[in-house]
PDB file of C-alpha atoms in Angstrom:
ATOM      1  CA  UNK J  28       4.711 -84.325   3.150  1.00  0.00           C
ATOM      2  CA  UNK J  29       7.253 -84.235   5.982  1.00  0.00           C
ATOM      3  CA  UNK J  30       7.557 -80.471   5.392  1.00  0.00           C
ATOM      4  CA  UNK J  31       3.799 -79.921   5.719  1.00  0.00           C
ATOM      5  CA  UNK J  32       2.821 -79.886   2.042  1.00  0.00           C
ATOM      6  CA  UNK J  33      -0.641 -81.139   1.098  1.00  0.00           C
ATOM      7  CA  UNK J  34      -0.706 -82.592  -2.414  1.00  0.00           C
ATOM      8  CA  UNK J  35      -4.038 -82.398  -4.258  1.00  0.00           C
ATOM      9  CA  UNK J  36      -4.383 -84.972  -7.051  1.00  0.00           C
ATOM     10  CA  UNK J  37      -7.088 -85.535  -9.641  1.00  0.00           C
ATOM     11  CA  UNK J  38      -8.495 -89.051  -9.906  1.00  0.00           C
ATOM     12  CA  UNK J  39      -8.497 -88.474 -13.711  1.00  0.00           C
ATOM     13  CA  UNK J  40     -11.134 -88.586 -16.432  1.00  0.00           C
ATOM     14  CA  UNK J  41     -11.204 -92.154 -17.720  1.00  0.00           C
ATOM     15  CA  UNK J  42     -14.464 -93.142 -16.044  1.00  0.00           C
ATOM     16  CA  UNK J  43     -12.746 -96.010 -14.202  1.00  0.00           C
ATOM     17  CA  UNK J  44     -13.591 -97.384 -10.744  1.00  0.00           C
ATOM     18  CA  UNK J  45     -10.042 -96.726  -9.478  1.00  0.00           C
ATOM     19  CA  UNK J  46      -8.175 -93.396  -9.361  1.00  0.00           C
ATOM     20  CA  UNK J  47      -4.995 -92.530 -11.210  1.00  0.00           C
ATOM     21  CA  UNK J  48      -1.765 -93.920  -9.795  1.00  0.00           C
ATOM     22  CA  UNK J  49      -0.802 -90.434  -8.535  1.00  0.00           C
ATOM     23  CA  UNK J  50      -4.016 -90.063  -6.551  1.00  0.00           C
ATOM     24  CA  UNK J  51      -3.709 -93.588  -5.181  1.00  0.00           C
ATOM     25  CA  UNK J  52      -0.003 -93.566  -4.238  1.00  0.00           C
ATOM     26  CA  UNK J  53      -0.538 -93.682  -0.446  1.00  0.00           C
ATOM     27  CA  UNK J  54      -2.090 -97.107  -0.970  1.00  0.00           C
ATOM     28  CA  UNK J  55       1.369 -98.408  -1.949  1.00  0.00           C
ATOM     29  CA  UNK J  56       3.762 -95.945  -0.285  1.00  0.00           C
ATOM     30  CA  UNK J  57       3.876 -95.622   3.500  1.00  0.00           C
ATOM     31  CA  UNK J  58       3.958 -92.295   5.318  1.00  0.00           C
ATOM     32  CA  UNK J  59       2.552 -90.007   2.605  1.00  0.00           C
ATOM     33  CA  UNK J  60      -1.208 -90.272   3.188  1.00  0.00           C
ATOM     34  CA  UNK J  61      -1.186 -87.404   5.743  1.00  0.00           C
ATOM     35  CA  UNK J  62      -0.297 -85.041   2.911  1.00  0.00           C
ATOM     36  CA  UNK J  63      -2.505 -86.490   0.161  1.00  0.00           C
ATOM     37  CA  UNK J  64      -5.934 -85.552  -1.188  1.00  0.00           C
ATOM     38  CA  UNK J  65      -7.505 -87.200  -4.251  1.00  0.00           C
ATOM     39  CA  UNK J  66     -10.384 -85.413  -5.997  1.00  0.00           C
ATOM     40  CA  UNK J  67     -13.195 -86.879  -8.105  1.00  0.00           C
ATOM     41  CA  UNK J  68     -15.768 -84.729  -9.911  1.00  0.00           C
ATOM     42  CA  UNK J  69     -19.502 -84.185  -9.583  1.00  0.00           C
ATOM     43  CA  UNK J  70     -21.721 -81.962 -11.709  1.00  0.00           C
ATOM     44  CA  UNK J  71     -23.844 -79.004 -10.559  1.00  0.00           C
ATOM     45  CA  UNK J  72     -26.580 -81.448  -9.445  1.00  0.00           C
ATOM     46  CA  UNK J  73     -24.124 -83.332  -7.197  1.00  0.00           C
ATOM     47  CA  UNK J  74     -24.154 -86.303  -9.567  1.00  0.00           C
ATOM     48  CA  UNK J  75     -21.111 -88.390 -10.365  1.00  0.00           C
ATOM     49  CA  UNK J  76     -20.054 -87.573 -13.907  1.00  0.00           C
ATOM     50  CA  UNK J  77     -19.471 -90.194 -16.581  1.00  0.00           C
ATOM     51  CA  UNK J  78     -15.906 -88.996 -17.121  1.00  0.00           C
ATOM     52  CA  UNK J  79     -14.642 -88.984 -13.537  1.00  0.00           C
ATOM     53  CA  UNK J  80     -12.638 -91.810 -12.070  1.00  0.00           C
ATOM     54  CA  UNK J  81     -13.975 -92.928  -8.715  1.00  0.00           C
ATOM     55  CA  UNK J  82     -12.135 -92.787  -5.401  1.00  0.00           C
ATOM     56  CA  UNK J  83     -11.723 -96.576  -5.159  1.00  0.00           C
ATOM     57  CA  UNK J  84      -8.684 -97.556  -3.102  1.00  0.00           C
ATOM     58  CA  UNK J  85      -8.084 -93.864  -2.272  1.00  0.00           C
ATOM     59  CA  UNK J  86     -11.383 -93.682  -0.361  1.00  0.00           C
ATOM     60  CA  UNK J  87      -9.709 -92.595   2.886  1.00  0.00           C
ATOM     61  CA  UNK J  88      -8.104 -89.490   1.340  1.00  0.00           C
ATOM     62  CA  UNK J  89     -10.488 -88.780  -1.544  1.00  0.00           C
ATOM     63  CA  UNK J  90     -13.246 -86.161  -1.814  1.00  0.00           C
ATOM     64  CA  UNK J  91     -15.797 -85.035  -4.392  1.00  0.00           C
ATOM     65  CA  UNK J  92     -15.859 -81.479  -5.758  1.00  0.00           C
ATOM     66  CA  UNK J  93     -17.612 -79.585  -8.587  1.00  0.00           C
ATOM     67  CA  UNK J  94     -15.928 -80.365 -11.883  1.00  0.00           C
ATOM     68  CA  UNK J  95     -18.594 -79.549 -14.451  1.00  0.00           C
ATOM     69  CA  UNK J  96     -21.090 -81.795 -16.157  1.00  0.00           C
ATOM     70  CA  UNK J  97     -20.777 -84.347 -18.923  1.00  0.00           C
ATOM     71  CA  UNK J  98     -21.892 -81.813 -21.556  1.00  0.00           C
ATOM     72  CA  UNK J  99     -18.913 -79.511 -21.265  1.00  0.00           C
ATOM     73  CA  UNK J 100     -20.217 -76.768 -23.572  1.00  0.00           C
ATOM     74  CA  UNK J 101     -23.265 -76.110 -21.381  1.00  0.00           C
ATOM     75  CA  UNK J 102     -22.451 -77.710 -18.014  1.00  0.00           C
ATOM     76  CA  UNK J 103     -18.733 -77.029 -17.736  1.00  0.00           C
ATOM     77  CA  UNK J 104     -17.058 -74.800 -15.169  1.00  0.00           C
ATOM     78  CA  UNK J 105     -16.002 -71.423 -16.536  1.00  0.00           C
ATOM     79  CA  UNK J 106     -12.301 -71.113 -17.229  1.00  0.00           C
ATOM     80  CA  UNK J 107     -10.217 -68.248 -18.597  1.00  0.00           C
ATOM     81  CA  UNK J 108      -9.609 -68.493 -22.345  1.00  0.00           C
ATOM     82  CA  UNK J 109      -7.899 -65.603 -24.129  1.00  0.00           C
ATOM     83  CA  UNK J 110      -8.996 -67.004 -27.498  1.00  0.00           C
ATOM     84  CA  UNK J 111     -12.716 -66.309 -26.935  1.00  0.00           C
ATOM     85  CA  UNK J 112     -14.530 -63.003 -27.310  1.00  0.00           C
ATOM     86  CA  UNK J 113     -15.608 -62.838 -23.658  1.00  0.00           C
ATOM     87  CA  UNK J 114     -12.387 -64.359 -22.289  1.00  0.00           C
ATOM     88  CA  UNK J 115     -14.019 -67.494 -20.854  1.00  0.00           C
ATOM     89  CA  UNK J 116     -14.848 -71.014 -21.939  1.00  0.00           C
ATOM     90  CA  UNK J 117     -16.554 -73.947 -20.248  1.00  0.00           C
ATOM     91  CA  UNK J 118     -14.461 -76.968 -19.293  1.00  0.00           C
ATOM     92  CA  UNK J 119     -15.357 -80.131 -17.408  1.00  0.00           C
ATOM     93  CA  UNK J 120     -13.040 -82.546 -15.650  1.00  0.00           C
ATOM     94  CA  UNK J 121     -11.354 -83.517 -12.448  1.00  0.00           C
ATOM     95  CA  UNK J 122      -8.819 -80.798 -13.260  1.00  0.00           C
ATOM     96  CA  UNK J 123     -11.654 -78.350 -12.684  1.00  0.00           C
ATOM     97  CA  UNK J 124     -12.646 -80.026  -9.388  1.00  0.00           C
ATOM     98  CA  UNK J 125      -9.172 -80.087  -7.812  1.00  0.00           C
ATOM     99  CA  UNK J 126      -8.795 -76.267  -7.679  1.00  0.00           C
ATOM    100  CA  UNK J 127     -11.973 -76.103  -5.580  1.00  0.00           C
ATOM    101  CA  UNK J 128     -10.275 -78.344  -3.028  1.00  0.00           C
ATOM    102  CA  UNK J 129      -6.993 -76.398  -3.158  1.00  0.00           C
ATOM    103  CA  UNK J 130      -8.932 -73.160  -2.612  1.00  0.00           C
ATOM    104  CA  UNK J 131     -10.737 -74.552   0.430  1.00  0.00           C
ATOM    105  CA  UNK J 132      -7.446 -75.810   1.880  1.00  0.00           C
ATOM    106  CA  UNK J 133      -5.885 -72.352   1.352  1.00  0.00           C
ATOM    107  CA  UNK J 134      -8.864 -70.706   3.044  1.00  0.00           C
ATOM    108  CA  UNK J 135      -8.603 -73.045   6.046  1.00  0.00           C
ATOM    109  CA  UNK J 136      -4.877 -72.231   6.339  1.00  0.00           C
ATOM    110  CA  UNK J 137      -5.654 -68.507   6.176  1.00  0.00           C
ATOM    111  CA  UNK J 138      -8.504 -68.640   8.676  1.00  0.00           C
ATOM    112  CA  UNK J 139      -6.732 -70.933  11.149  1.00  0.00           C
ATOM    113  CA  UNK J 140      -2.997 -70.151  10.897  1.00  0.00           C
ATOM    114  CA  UNK J 141      -2.207 -72.109  14.067  1.00  0.00           C
ATOM    115  CA  UNK J 142      -3.345 -75.419  12.535  1.00  0.00           C
ATOM    116  CA  UNK J 143      -0.800 -77.867  11.164  1.00  0.00           C
ATOM    117  CA  UNK J 144      -1.095 -79.210   7.624  1.00  0.00           C
ATOM    118  CA  UNK J 145      -2.404 -82.506   9.015  1.00  0.00           C
ATOM    119  CA  UNK J 146      -5.088 -80.648  10.992  1.00  0.00           C
ATOM    120  CA  UNK J 147      -6.094 -78.593   7.941  1.00  0.00           C
ATOM    121  CA  UNK J 148      -6.354 -81.753   5.829  1.00  0.00           C
ATOM    122  CA  UNK J 149      -8.325 -83.496   8.560  1.00  0.00           C
ATOM    123  CA  UNK J 150     -10.716 -80.545   8.800  1.00  0.00           C
ATOM    124  CA  UNK J 151     -11.413 -80.772   5.060  1.00  0.00           C
ATOM    125  CA  UNK J 152     -11.962 -84.551   5.197  1.00  0.00           C
ATOM    126  CA  UNK J 153     -14.204 -84.557   8.277  1.00  0.00           C
ATOM    127  CA  UNK J 154     -16.564 -81.809   7.131  1.00  0.00           C
ATOM    128  CA  UNK J 155     -17.636 -83.518   3.895  1.00  0.00           C
ATOM    129  CA  UNK J 156     -21.106 -84.916   3.263  1.00  0.00           C
ATOM    130  CA  UNK J 157     -22.822 -87.621   1.216  1.00  0.00           C
ATOM    131  CA  UNK J 158     -26.109 -85.719   1.320  1.00  0.00           C
ATOM    132  CA  UNK J 159     -27.596 -85.171  -2.140  1.00  0.00           C
ATOM    133  CA  UNK J 160     -24.929 -87.147  -4.012  1.00  0.00           C
ATOM    134  CA  UNK J 161     -25.953 -89.597  -6.730  1.00  0.00           C
ATOM    135  CA  UNK J 162     -23.992 -92.017  -8.892  1.00  0.00           C
ATOM    136  CA  UNK J 163     -24.015 -92.098 -12.706  1.00  0.00           C
ATOM    137  CA  UNK J 164     -27.129 -94.305 -12.654  1.00  0.00           C
ATOM    138  CA  UNK J 165     -29.034 -91.783 -10.508  1.00  0.00           C
ATOM    139  CA  UNK J 166     -28.855 -93.835  -7.310  1.00  0.00           C
ATOM    140  CA  UNK J 167     -28.834 -91.690  -4.182  1.00  0.00           C
ATOM    141  CA  UNK J 168     -26.183 -92.244  -1.527  1.00  0.00           C
ATOM    142  CA  UNK J 169     -28.995 -92.561   1.020  1.00  0.00           C
ATOM    143  CA  UNK J 170     -29.708 -96.030  -0.392  1.00  0.00           C
ATOM    144  CA  UNK J 171     -26.064 -97.119  -0.699  1.00  0.00           C
ATOM    145  CA  UNK J 172     -23.941 -99.096   1.729  1.00  0.00           C
ATOM    146  CA  UNK J 173     -21.082 -97.233   3.368  1.00  0.00           C
ATOM    147  CA  UNK J 174     -18.516 -99.179   1.339  1.00  0.00           C
ATOM    148  CA  UNK J 175     -20.278 -98.281  -1.939  1.00  0.00           C
ATOM    149  CA  UNK J 176     -20.456 -94.575  -1.034  1.00  0.00           C
ATOM    150  CA  UNK J 177     -16.775 -94.575  -0.100  1.00  0.00           C
ATOM    151  CA  UNK J 178     -15.726 -96.438  -3.262  1.00  0.00           C
ATOM    152  CA  UNK J 179     -17.428 -93.790  -5.398  1.00  0.00           C
ATOM    153  CA  UNK J 180     -17.178 -90.527  -3.430  1.00  0.00           C
ATOM    154  CA  UNK J 181     -14.472 -91.248  -0.824  1.00  0.00           C
ATOM    155  CA  UNK J 182     -15.173 -89.075   2.214  1.00  0.00           C
ATOM    156  CA  UNK J 183     -17.932 -87.189   0.335  1.00  0.00           C
ATOM    157  CA  UNK J 184     -18.588 -83.766  -1.157  1.00  0.00           C
ATOM    158  CA  UNK J 185     -16.467 -80.920   0.182  1.00  0.00           C
ATOM    159  CA  UNK J 186     -18.312 -78.362   2.314  1.00  0.00           C
ATOM    160  CA  UNK J 187     -16.309 -75.107   2.216  1.00  0.00           C
ATOM    161  CA  UNK J 188     -18.515 -73.333   4.757  1.00  0.00           C
ATOM    162  CA  UNK J 189     -18.280 -76.192   7.258  1.00  0.00           C
ATOM    163  CA  UNK J 190     -14.532 -76.643   6.689  1.00  0.00           C
ATOM    164  CA  UNK J 191     -13.837 -72.972   7.377  1.00  0.00           C
ATOM    165  CA  UNK J 192     -16.464 -72.505  10.084  1.00  0.00           C
ATOM    166  CA  UNK J 193     -16.340 -72.758  13.837  1.00  0.00           C
ATOM    167  CA  UNK J 194     -16.370 -76.276  15.228  1.00  0.00           C
ATOM    168  CA  UNK J 195     -18.023 -76.575  18.630  1.00  0.00           C
ATOM    169  CA  UNK J 196     -19.034 -73.828  21.044  1.00  0.00           C
ATOM    170  CA  UNK J 197     -16.986 -71.595  23.258  1.00  0.00           C
ATOM    171  CA  UNK J 198     -17.993 -72.165  26.865  1.00  0.00           C
ATOM    172  CA  UNK J 199     -17.151 -69.684  29.586  1.00  0.00           C
ATOM    173  CA  UNK J 200     -16.563 -71.242  33.008  1.00  0.00           C
ATOM    174  CA  UNK J 201     -19.028 -70.318  35.766  1.00  0.00           C
ATOM    175  CA  UNK J 202     -17.570 -71.875  38.895  1.00  0.00           C
ATOM    176  CA  UNK J 203     -16.578 -70.634  42.312  1.00  0.00           C
ATOM    177  CA  UNK J 204     -13.088 -69.997  40.894  1.00  0.00           C
ATOM    178  CA  UNK J 205     -14.495 -67.772  38.155  1.00  0.00           C
ATOM    179  CA  UNK J 206     -14.030 -64.043  38.660  1.00  0.00           C
ATOM    180  CA  UNK J 207     -17.426 -62.349  38.326  1.00  0.00           C
ATOM    181  CA  UNK J 208     -17.086 -58.576  38.655  1.00  0.00           C
ATOM    182  CA  UNK J 209     -20.772 -58.036  39.501  1.00  0.00           C
ATOM    183  CA  UNK J 210     -20.722 -60.482  42.407  1.00  0.00           C
ATOM    184  CA  UNK J 211     -17.170 -59.803  43.609  1.00  0.00           C
ATOM    185  CA  UNK J 212     -17.006 -59.161  47.355  1.00  0.00           C
TER     186      UNK J 212
END
């Protein structure tokens, strides 16, 4: 972490309300949270899966990402498999969600090379959304308290376009000190 590494951890697939000990380590160990991301999984409908472990105590550094549905054979994320005729198989799990997060982090680093690791991580965490997310019982986040949303989904669903997009507007100064070629005397 002190060297600028961002560690991306799965919350795991036990269906528990707390993440794995790896994902939750900053809760017990000081000075590592700035380099930590925990990832829980949602399906293609933005619903919490039965298998995923929730963000729980990792809520401040946890995000949701696509990990495939509960019926892996039809709702899983495609993965390379040399043992199949077409070279792919469907897999579901937080191990399928974490690479989405790593890919977005890599894209932010590439697009904004002047940002520090902490700024890249912060950009990912602050561009998430709760919009459209539902828990395993089908309850929408719009009807949940903030603490409930955070306990399940942490900061929310990653938004790659927002995380890699422009934040704010570029404003050109138009004051008496501004050089305007057309009106220069």
